[in-house]
Amino acid sequence: MKYERIQVGTFVERPNRFIAYVDIAGQQEIVHVKNTGRCKELLIPGTTVYVQESDNPNRKTKWDLIGVKKEKHIINMDSQIPNVVVKEWIEAGNLFSHPSLIKPETTYGQSRFDIYVEEGERKAFIEVKGVTLEENGVVRFPDAPTERGVKHVEELCRAVQDGYETYIIFVIQMEKVSYFMPNEKTHQAFADALRRAKKAGVHILAYDCKVKKDSISLNREVPVILEQQQMKEIVDPIVSWYRINKRQLPWRENVSAYRVWVSEIMLQQTRVEAVKPFYDRFLTALPTVKDLAEAEEDKLLKLWEGLGYYNRVRNMQKAAVQIMENFGGEFPRTYEEILSLTGIGNYTAGAISSFAYGIPRPAVDGNVLRVISRIIASEEDIMKQTVRTKIEYMLAGVIPEECASDFNQGLIELGALICTPKGMAKCEKCPVNIYCQARKENKVEELPIKSKAKERRIEKRTIVVFRDGENIAIRKRKDSGLLAGLYEFPNEMGHFTEEEVVSYSKKIGLQPLQIKKLGKAKHIFSHVEWHMIGYVIRVDELEKSCEKEMLFIHPKEIQKEYPIPSAFEFYTSQVNIKLGIEKGDVTK
């Protein structure tokens, strides 16, 4: 939406809901206020405002108040514009691909809804609400009681029963907000009506806007949080339950940011029980950030051997170097500084800051997504970033400052031990089962909703273990890509017959003396599966004749010094090289 004839002025006062006095070019003018809400937090004397000059010479008031500047941003205050903005957005192909009818102000029952849309057999009513009330990134509606708003919400619920699609779209008339919530202090009935509407099948959406002094357009979807009171009720039971039932884990002893960090990175994609020996081994070898920053790569990768996803530990070392260079070797103590480190996202930053420092920031992992989705009976896809962000904001509003660590860890522990994946949940033992909406609706086994990942690419590979006496051939992988910088047995794409593997051996300068099949193995990475067959081939004078760049090492030395990924675990077991066991993406 583009405005014309916009002027800048200075707000003076607002004697009533409908007019304001504004200084425009040194002259105090009467300005019509389109937004009849309270807007006390915006219309402060001395504030810069934006007004539109009327093109109607017969109007009593020459000007309309369009926007107000708050800090560095402009907030649009034109209450007539949200409908126009949504209509333009729909016409551009949003919400409906090819609508055949877009009609404003359409009557249904006892209400007139802002927009009616048809597309094929789809028929939809859309109610639009403009939002200007914001505090610390949180926007709320309404800023004054709205009985008419409650009536519209209830009418939309009836329209759902009659087969219509229905939407409430909150148009946030500003940029860069965190999330939307109903203003329960101002009008509890409206908040309750929204919750009932969501349960009835009304789509409740919120979007912020790109706002300039002379234009406004819909921008990005903003999380809508309707369950704040429900979240508050689960805090004390979860904290109490955790303090009694928490597992004794090594990273919960002698808690420090470094120890928490190491555990959290290891626990990504790996089971708790599998992590324990690796955790002890790692901290014994690298007890401080400085030790991690200065570790040689082969030593670092050898310590990580068996955990898989080796970029995790490479990023840890990069972050350790950042800590040494930017924070004087001391682990940073604020959420924002922790989040700035390489390889650390919202979850890990929240875990470290709350577990180690008691900072009330959410730590939302897969366990927490599952727990909260069931408590609020959410049918949103937890694989979407917007859903994760919404849950982070929901929890941020209720984390108790005095026991942030116990609350966050309690949610994670609840997901690990009680609110487990489908078919395994122990609802009768759950400390918050009386608040769980999924249990009330008998939907525990259906939730959370999780979209399927893309199918992994399958690669066939032939693994060759060359032996010359006691020594075995290994080679180092490239410094980039899958398993970068690690050591492996020679291998090639495809499944070779015995004749083909003999030919391959001769091609690289080795003369086979004896060949033996080693059997089949499979290893699953994030986006690819290796389906492997293997051979062990005894050759003569291995090191002297080989034309490929390989190392010829005794198995005991390989075990001690050279990191071999557990993708080759089946074949290392055939030649007495001991490795850890890599785990997949499972519950902690």
Tab-separated table of N, CA, C and O in Angstrom, residues 447-535:
chain	number	residue	atom	x	y	z
A	447	LEU	N	0.863	-37.198	18.338
A	447	LEU	CA	1.681	-35.986	18.412
A	447	LEU	C	3.082	-36.311	18.943
A	447	LEU	O	3.257	-37.269	19.693
A	448	PRO	N	4.067	-35.516	18.564
A	448	PRO	CA	3.970	-34.325	17.716
A	448	PRO	C	3.898	-34.673	16.229
A	448	PRO	O	4.235	-35.782	15.823
A	449	ILE	N	3.476	-33.693	15.448
A	449	ILE	CA	3.506	-33.820	13.992
A	449	ILE	C	4.925	-33.531	13.530
A	449	ILE	O	5.516	-32.515	13.898
A	450	LYS	N	5.471	-34.432	12.755
A	450	LYS	CA	6.860	-34.276	12.301
A	450	LYS	C	6.951	-34.714	10.849
A	450	LYS	O	6.751	-35.880	10.536
A	451	SER	N	7.230	-33.760	9.970
A	451	SER	CA	7.311	-34.086	8.543
A	451	SER	C	8.493	-35.006	8.280
A	451	SER	O	9.519	-34.947	8.962
A	452	LYS	N	8.338	-35.874	7.311
A	452	LYS	CA	9.395	-36.821	6.980
A	452	LYS	C	10.561	-36.115	6.311
A	452	LYS	O	10.385	-35.211	5.504
A	453	ALA	N	11.772	-36.553	6.690
A	453	ALA	CA	12.964	-36.018	6.043
A	453	ALA	C	13.058	-36.560	4.620
A	453	ALA	O	12.436	-37.570	4.274
A	454	LYS	N	13.818	-35.873	3.797
A	454	LYS	CA	14.026	-36.352	2.433
A	454	LYS	C	14.721	-37.710	2.465
A	454	LYS	O	15.539	-37.981	3.334
A	455	GLU	N	14.358	-38.550	1.508
A	455	GLU	CA	14.979	-39.863	1.449
A	455	GLU	C	16.484	-39.730	1.201
A	455	GLU	O	16.921	-38.898	0.414
A	456	ARG	N	17.234	-40.556	1.911
A	456	ARG	CA	18.689	-40.518	1.756
A	456	ARG	C	19.127	-41.162	0.443
A	456	ARG	O	18.528	-42.141	-0.016
A	457	ARG	N	20.167	-40.606	-0.129
A	457	ARG	CA	20.772	-41.187	-1.328
A	457	ARG	C	21.535	-42.451	-0.939
A	457	ARG	O	22.200	-42.487	0.088
A	458	ILE	N	21.437	-43.508	-1.729
A	458	ILE	CA	22.137	-44.763	-1.439
A	458	ILE	C	23.382	-44.862	-2.329
A	458	ILE	O	23.296	-44.689	-3.554
A	459	GLU	N	24.508	-45.110	-1.705
A	459	GLU	CA	25.760	-45.319	-2.432
A	459	GLU	C	26.268	-46.734	-2.161
A	459	GLU	O	26.370	-47.150	-1.003
A	460	LYS	N	26.563	-47.458	-3.223
A	460	LYS	CA	27.209	-48.764	-3.091
A	460	LYS	C	28.722	-48.567	-3.066
A	460	LYS	O	29.265	-47.816	-3.884
A	461	ARG	N	29.389	-49.229	-2.112
A	461	ARG	CA	30.840	-49.083	-1.992
A	461	ARG	C	31.490	-50.442	-1.738
A	461	ARG	O	30.906	-51.304	-1.080
A	462	THR	N	32.699	-50.560	-2.247
A	462	THR	CA	33.520	-51.739	-1.974
A	462	THR	C	34.701	-51.322	-1.106
A	462	THR	O	35.457	-50.409	-1.469
A	463	ILE	N	34.819	-51.957	0.064
A	463	ILE	CA	35.898	-51.664	1.015
A	463	ILE	C	36.985	-52.728	0.846
A	463	ILE	O	36.688	-53.925	0.792
A	464	VAL	N	38.224	-52.270	0.770
A	464	VAL	CA	39.338	-53.205	0.581
A	464	VAL	C	40.337	-53.033	1.721
A	464	VAL	O	40.863	-51.933	1.922
A	465	VAL	N	40.563	-54.107	2.461
A	465	VAL	CA	41.556	-54.105	3.525
A	465	VAL	C	42.804	-54.823	2.994
A	465	VAL	O	42.833	-56.045	2.867
A	466	PHE	N	43.822	-54.027	2.647
A	466	PHE	CA	45.084	-54.603	2.158
A	466	PHE	C	45.974	-54.919	3.348
A	466	PHE	O	46.213	-54.056	4.207
A	467	ARG	N	46.504	-56.138	3.379
A	467	ARG	CA	47.406	-56.549	4.456
A	467	ARG	C	48.729	-57.019	3.862
A	467	ARG	O	48.761	-57.741	2.866
A	468	ASP	N	49.804	-56.592	4.513
A	468	ASP	CA	51.148	-57.076	4.179
A	468	ASP	C	51.777	-57.507	5.494
A	468	ASP	O	52.272	-56.676	6.259
A	469	GLY	N	51.728	-58.779	5.774
A	469	GLY	CA	52.151	-59.231	7.089
A	469	GLY	C	51.183	-58.697	8.124
A	469	GLY	O	49.977	-58.907	8.035
A	470	GLU	N	51.693	-57.944	9.110
A	470	GLU	CA	50.846	-57.388	10.166
A	470	GLU	C	50.315	-56.003	9.829
A	470	GLU	O	49.372	-55.513	10.454
A	471	ASN	N	50.905	-55.329	8.868
A	471	ASN	CA	50.508	-53.950	8.554
A	471	ASN	C	49.278	-53.899	7.657
A	471	ASN	O	49.031	-54.793	6.842
A	472	ILE	N	48.527	-52.797	7.822
A	472	ILE	CA	47.284	-52.590	7.077
A	472	ILE	C	47.342	-51.230	6.388
A	472	ILE	O	47.885	-50.257	6.938
A	473	ALA	N	46.776	-51.160	5.187
A	473	ALA	CA	46.767	-49.906	4.438
A	473	ALA	C	45.582	-49.043	4.854
A	473	ALA	O	44.438	-49.514	4.879
A	474	ILE	N	45.865	-47.787	5.180
A	474	ILE	CA	44.811	-46.788	5.390
A	474	ILE	C	45.184	-45.531	4.618
A	474	ILE	O	46.348	-45.342	4.237
A	475	ARG	N	44.221	-44.690	4.386
A	475	ARG	CA	44.486	-43.431	3.685
A	475	ARG	C	43.676	-42.320	4.334
A	475	ARG	O	42.662	-42.576	4.978
A	476	LYS	N	44.129	-41.095	4.127
A	476	LYS	CA	43.441	-39.945	4.710
A	476	LYS	C	42.470	-39.361	3.702
A	476	LYS	O	42.804	-39.175	2.530
A	477	ARG	N	41.245	-39.064	4.165
A	477	ARG	CA	40.240	-38.470	3.290
A	477	ARG	C	40.536	-36.991	3.064
A	477	ARG	O	41.340	-36.377	3.784
A	478	LYS	N	39.871	-36.423	2.079
A	478	LYS	CA	40.083	-35.014	1.748
A	478	LYS	C	39.710	-34.129	2.935
A	478	LYS	O	38.979	-34.532	3.829
A	479	ASP	N	40.200	-32.892	2.911
A	479	ASP	CA	39.976	-31.965	4.021
A	479	ASP	C	38.586	-31.342	4.017
A	479	ASP	O	38.261	-30.544	4.901
A	480	SER	N	37.771	-31.654	3.026
A	480	SER	CA	36.410	-31.121	2.987
A	480	SER	C	35.455	-32.237	2.606
A	480	SER	O	35.853	-33.271	2.065
A	481	GLY	N	34.184	-32.018	2.891
A	481	GLY	CA	33.178	-33.006	2.547
A	481	GLY	C	32.956	-34.019	3.651
A	481	GLY	O	33.401	-33.848	4.792
A	482	LEU	N	32.265	-35.101	3.312
A	482	LEU	CA	31.901	-36.132	4.271
A	482	LEU	C	33.140	-36.759	4.898
A	482	LEU	O	34.084	-37.126	4.207
A	483	LEU	N	33.158	-36.877	6.224
A	483	LEU	CA	34.262	-37.496	6.983
A	483	LEU	C	35.602	-36.840	6.672
A	483	LEU	O	36.648	-37.498	6.618
A	484	ALA	N	35.570	-35.533	6.491
A	484	ALA	CA	36.772	-34.792	6.085
A	484	ALA	C	37.921	-34.990	7.069
A	484	ALA	O	37.737	-34.910	8.286
A	485	GLY	N	39.114	-35.269	6.541
A	485	GLY	CA	40.324	-35.341	7.337
A	485	GLY	C	40.499	-36.600	8.153
A	485	GLY	O	41.478	-36.733	8.886
A	486	LEU	N	39.565	-37.548	8.049
A	486	LEU	CA	39.685	-38.792	8.803
A	486	LEU	C	40.398	-39.854	7.967
A	486	LEU	O	40.667	-39.667	6.776
A	487	TYR	N	40.713	-40.969	8.613
A	487	TYR	CA	41.397	-42.058	7.926
A	487	TYR	C	40.409	-43.168	7.609
A	487	TYR	O	39.419	-43.368	8.320
A	488	GLU	N	40.691	-43.905	6.539
A	488	GLU	CA	39.770	-44.938	6.090
A	488	GLU	C	40.531	-46.059	5.383
A	488	GLU	O	41.692	-45.893	4.989
A	489	PHE	N	39.865	-47.198	5.211
A	489	PHE	CA	40.374	-48.225	4.331
A	489	PHE	C	40.136	-47.780	2.889
A	489	PHE	O	39.150	-47.079	2.614
A	490	PRO	N	40.996	-48.154	1.967
A	490	PRO	CA	40.728	-47.845	0.557
A	490	PRO	C	39.339	-48.360	0.169
A	490	PRO	O	38.940	-49.449	0.582
A	491	ASN	N	38.613	-47.573	-0.575
A	491	ASN	CA	37.281	-47.991	-1.013
A	491	ASN	C	36.926	-47.293	-2.305
A	491	ASN	O	37.441	-46.216	-2.611
A	492	GLU	N	36.033	-47.900	-3.046
A	492	GLU	CA	35.622	-47.376	-4.339
A	492	GLU	C	34.118	-47.495	-4.481
A	492	GLU	O	33.471	-48.350	-3.858
A	493	MET	N	33.543	-46.634	-5.323
A	493	MET	CA	32.106	-46.685	-5.596
A	493	MET	C	31.764	-47.952	-6.357
A	493	MET	O	32.520	-48.401	-7.223
A	494	GLY	N	30.619	-48.538	-6.031
A	494	GLY	CA	30.155	-49.733	-6.701
A	494	GLY	C	30.473	-50.988	-5.916
A	494	GLY	O	31.282	-50.968	-4.982
A	495	HIS	N	29.820	-52.077	-6.252
A	495	HIS	CA	30.080	-53.372	-5.642
A	495	HIS	C	30.925	-54.209	-6.608
A	495	HIS	O	30.460	-54.570	-7.694
A	496	PHE	N	32.182	-54.495	-6.227
A	496	PHE	CA	33.122	-55.214	-7.086
A	496	PHE	C	32.952	-56.724	-6.908
A	496	PHE	O	32.739	-57.209	-5.790
A	497	THR	N	33.098	-57.449	-8.011
A	497	THR	CA	33.252	-58.897	-7.929
A	497	THR	C	34.686	-59.197	-7.524
A	497	THR	O	35.547	-58.297	-7.480
A	498	GLU	N	34.991	-60.473	-7.226
A	498	GLU	CA	36.371	-60.837	-6.880
A	498	GLU	C	37.308	-60.480	-8.025
A	498	GLU	O	38.419	-59.984	-7.802
A	499	GLU	N	36.888	-60.749	-9.254
A	499	GLU	CA	37.732	-60.433	-10.403
A	499	GLU	C	37.977	-58.925	-10.496
A	499	GLU	O	39.096	-58.479	-10.793
A	500	GLU	N	36.938	-58.126	-10.236
A	500	GLU	CA	37.084	-56.673	-10.331
A	500	GLU	C	37.980	-56.130	-9.229
A	500	GLU	O	38.767	-55.194	-9.448
A	501	VAL	N	37.911	-56.707	-8.023
A	501	VAL	CA	38.742	-56.199	-6.944
A	501	VAL	C	40.203	-56.615	-7.150
A	501	VAL	O	41.128	-55.879	-6.784
A	502	VAL	N	40.435	-57.789	-7.757
A	502	VAL	CA	41.810	-58.179	-8.112
A	502	VAL	C	42.364	-57.219	-9.152
A	502	VAL	O	43.506	-56.761	-9.067
A	503	SER	N	41.540	-56.895	-10.151
A	503	SER	CA	41.966	-55.951	-11.193
A	503	SER	C	42.279	-54.585	-10.599
A	503	SER	O	43.260	-53.928	-10.973
A	504	TYR	N	41.428	-54.119	-9.652
A	504	TYR	CA	41.662	-52.839	-8.973
A	504	TYR	C	42.991	-52.861	-8.228
A	504	TYR	O	43.770	-51.901	-8.290
A	505	SER	N	43.289	-53.977	-7.560
A	505	SER	CA	44.536	-54.094	-6.803
A	505	SER	C	45.744	-53.960	-7.729
A	505	SER	O	46.704	-53.239	-7.444
A	506	LYS	N	45.690	-54.669	-8.828
A	506	LYS	CA	46.811	-54.627	-9.775
A	506	LYS	C	46.962	-53.228	-10.381
A	506	LYS	O	48.074	-52.763	-10.637
A	507	LYS	N	45.821	-52.578	-10.614
A	507	LYS	CA	45.840	-51.247	-11.215
A	507	LYS	C	46.593	-50.248	-10.359
A	507	LYS	O	47.251	-49.323	-10.867
A	508	ILE	N	46.524	-50.394	-9.035
A	508	ILE	CA	47.231	-49.454	-8.149
A	508	ILE	C	48.599	-49.994	-7.722
A	508	ILE	O	49.223	-49.473	-6.797
A	509	GLY	N	49.048	-51.048	-8.403
A	509	GLY	CA	50.417	-51.515	-8.190
A	509	GLY	C	50.580	-52.591	-7.150
A	509	GLY	O	51.694	-52.794	-6.646
A	510	LEU	N	49.529	-53.306	-6.785
A	510	LEU	CA	49.609	-54.345	-5.765
A	510	LEU	C	49.266	-55.709	-6.369
A	510	LEU	O	48.322	-55.819	-7.154
A	511	GLN	N	50.040	-56.714	-5.980
A	511	GLN	CA	49.823	-58.060	-6.492
A	511	GLN	C	49.162	-58.918	-5.415
A	511	GLN	O	49.785	-59.273	-4.421
A	512	PRO	N	47.882	-59.263	-5.584
A	512	PRO	CA	47.192	-60.071	-4.572
A	512	PRO	C	47.777	-61.476	-4.455
A	512	PRO	O	48.057	-62.130	-5.462
A	513	LEU	N	47.985	-61.920	-3.215
A	513	LEU	CA	48.416	-63.285	-2.949
A	513	LEU	C	47.252	-64.125	-2.468
A	513	LEU	O	47.194	-65.331	-2.730
A	514	GLN	N	46.333	-63.472	-1.729
A	514	GLN	CA	45.183	-64.185	-1.175
A	514	GLN	C	44.033	-63.204	-1.026
A	514	GLN	O	44.231	-62.042	-0.657
A	515	ILE	N	42.819	-63.640	-1.312
A	515	ILE	CA	41.654	-62.756	-1.218
A	515	ILE	C	40.539	-63.463	-0.459
A	515	ILE	O	40.327	-64.673	-0.616
A	516	LYS	N	39.842	-62.700	0.384
A	516	LYS	CA	38.773	-63.260	1.200
A	516	LYS	C	37.662	-62.221	1.330
A	516	LYS	O	37.916	-61.039	1.563
A	517	LYS	N	36.421	-62.695	1.169
A	517	LYS	CA	35.279	-61.791	1.344
A	517	LYS	C	35.072	-61.473	2.825
A	517	LYS	O	35.230	-62.351	3.671
A	518	LEU	N	34.664	-60.223	3.106
A	518	LEU	CA	34.418	-59.813	4.493
A	518	LEU	C	32.934	-59.598	4.796
A	518	LEU	O	32.573	-59.272	5.921
A	519	GLY	N	32.093	-59.715	3.824
A	519	GLY	CA	30.675	-59.575	4.096
A	519	GLY	C	30.132	-58.176	3.845
A	519	GLY	O	30.846	-57.268	3.414
A	520	LYS	N	28.842	-57.999	4.142
A	520	LYS	CA	28.130	-56.750	3.861
A	520	LYS	C	27.967	-55.913	5.127
A	520	LYS	O	27.897	-56.448	6.230
A	521	ALA	N	27.883	-54.598	4.932
A	521	ALA	CA	27.636	-53.675	6.048
A	521	ALA	C	26.899	-52.450	5.506
A	521	ALA	O	26.948	-52.154	4.310
A	522	LYS	N	26.204	-51.774	6.406
A	522	LYS	CA	25.488	-50.550	6.026
A	522	LYS	C	25.778	-49.469	7.051
A	522	LYS	O	25.844	-49.748	8.254
A	523	HIS	N	25.960	-48.248	6.570
A	523	HIS	CA	26.113	-47.127	7.500
A	523	HIS	C	25.260	-45.966	7.004
A	523	HIS	O	25.247	-45.639	5.819
A	524	ILE	N	24.547	-45.344	7.947
A	524	ILE	CA	23.615	-44.271	7.617
A	524	ILE	C	24.177	-42.932	8.078
A	524	ILE	O	24.471	-42.731	9.253
A	525	PHE	N	24.329	-42.015	7.131
A	525	PHE	CA	24.671	-40.625	7.429
A	525	PHE	C	23.387	-39.795	7.326
A	525	PHE	O	22.306	-40.334	7.063
A	526	SER	N	23.502	-38.499	7.512
A	526	SER	CA	22.310	-37.652	7.482
A	526	SER	C	21.591	-37.720	6.140
A	526	SER	O	20.365	-37.804	6.081
A	527	HIS	N	22.339	-37.654	5.043
A	527	HIS	CA	21.719	-37.547	3.722
A	527	HIS	C	22.110	-38.665	2.767
A	527	HIS	O	21.709	-38.642	1.609
A	528	VAL	N	22.896	-39.619	3.242
A	528	VAL	CA	23.346	-40.686	2.362
A	528	VAL	C	23.502	-41.975	3.159
A	528	VAL	O	23.787	-41.947	4.362
A	529	GLU	N	23.266	-43.102	2.497
A	529	GLU	CA	23.527	-44.416	3.093
A	529	GLU	C	24.609	-45.110	2.289
A	529	GLU	O	24.556	-45.138	1.061
A	530	TRP	N	25.593	-45.672	3.002
A	530	TRP	CA	26.580	-46.514	2.343
A	530	TRP	C	26.150	-47.972	2.481
A	530	TRP	O	25.982	-48.467	3.601
A	531	HIS	N	25.986	-48.645	1.377
A	531	HIS	CA	25.752	-50.084	1.359
A	531	HIS	C	27.057	-50.717	0.887
A	531	HIS	O	27.428	-50.582	-0.279
A	532	MET	N	27.741	-51.382	1.799
A	532	MET	CA	29.121	-51.794	1.555
A	532	MET	C	29.273	-53.305	1.470
A	532	MET	O	28.560	-54.060	2.135
A	533	ILE	N	30.218	-53.737	0.641
A	533	ILE	CA	30.764	-55.085	0.687
A	533	ILE	C	32.264	-54.935	0.882
A	533	ILE	O	32.827	-53.864	0.612
A	534	GLY	N	32.940	-55.977	1.362
A	534	GLY	CA	34.357	-55.827	1.653
A	534	GLY	C	35.175	-57.059	1.314
A	534	GLY	O	34.647	-58.173	1.214
A	535	TYR	N	36.466	-56.813	1.138
A	535	TYR	CA	37.427	-57.881	0.912
A	535	TYR	C	38.673	-57.587	1.735
A	535	TYR	O	39.055	-56.413	1.892
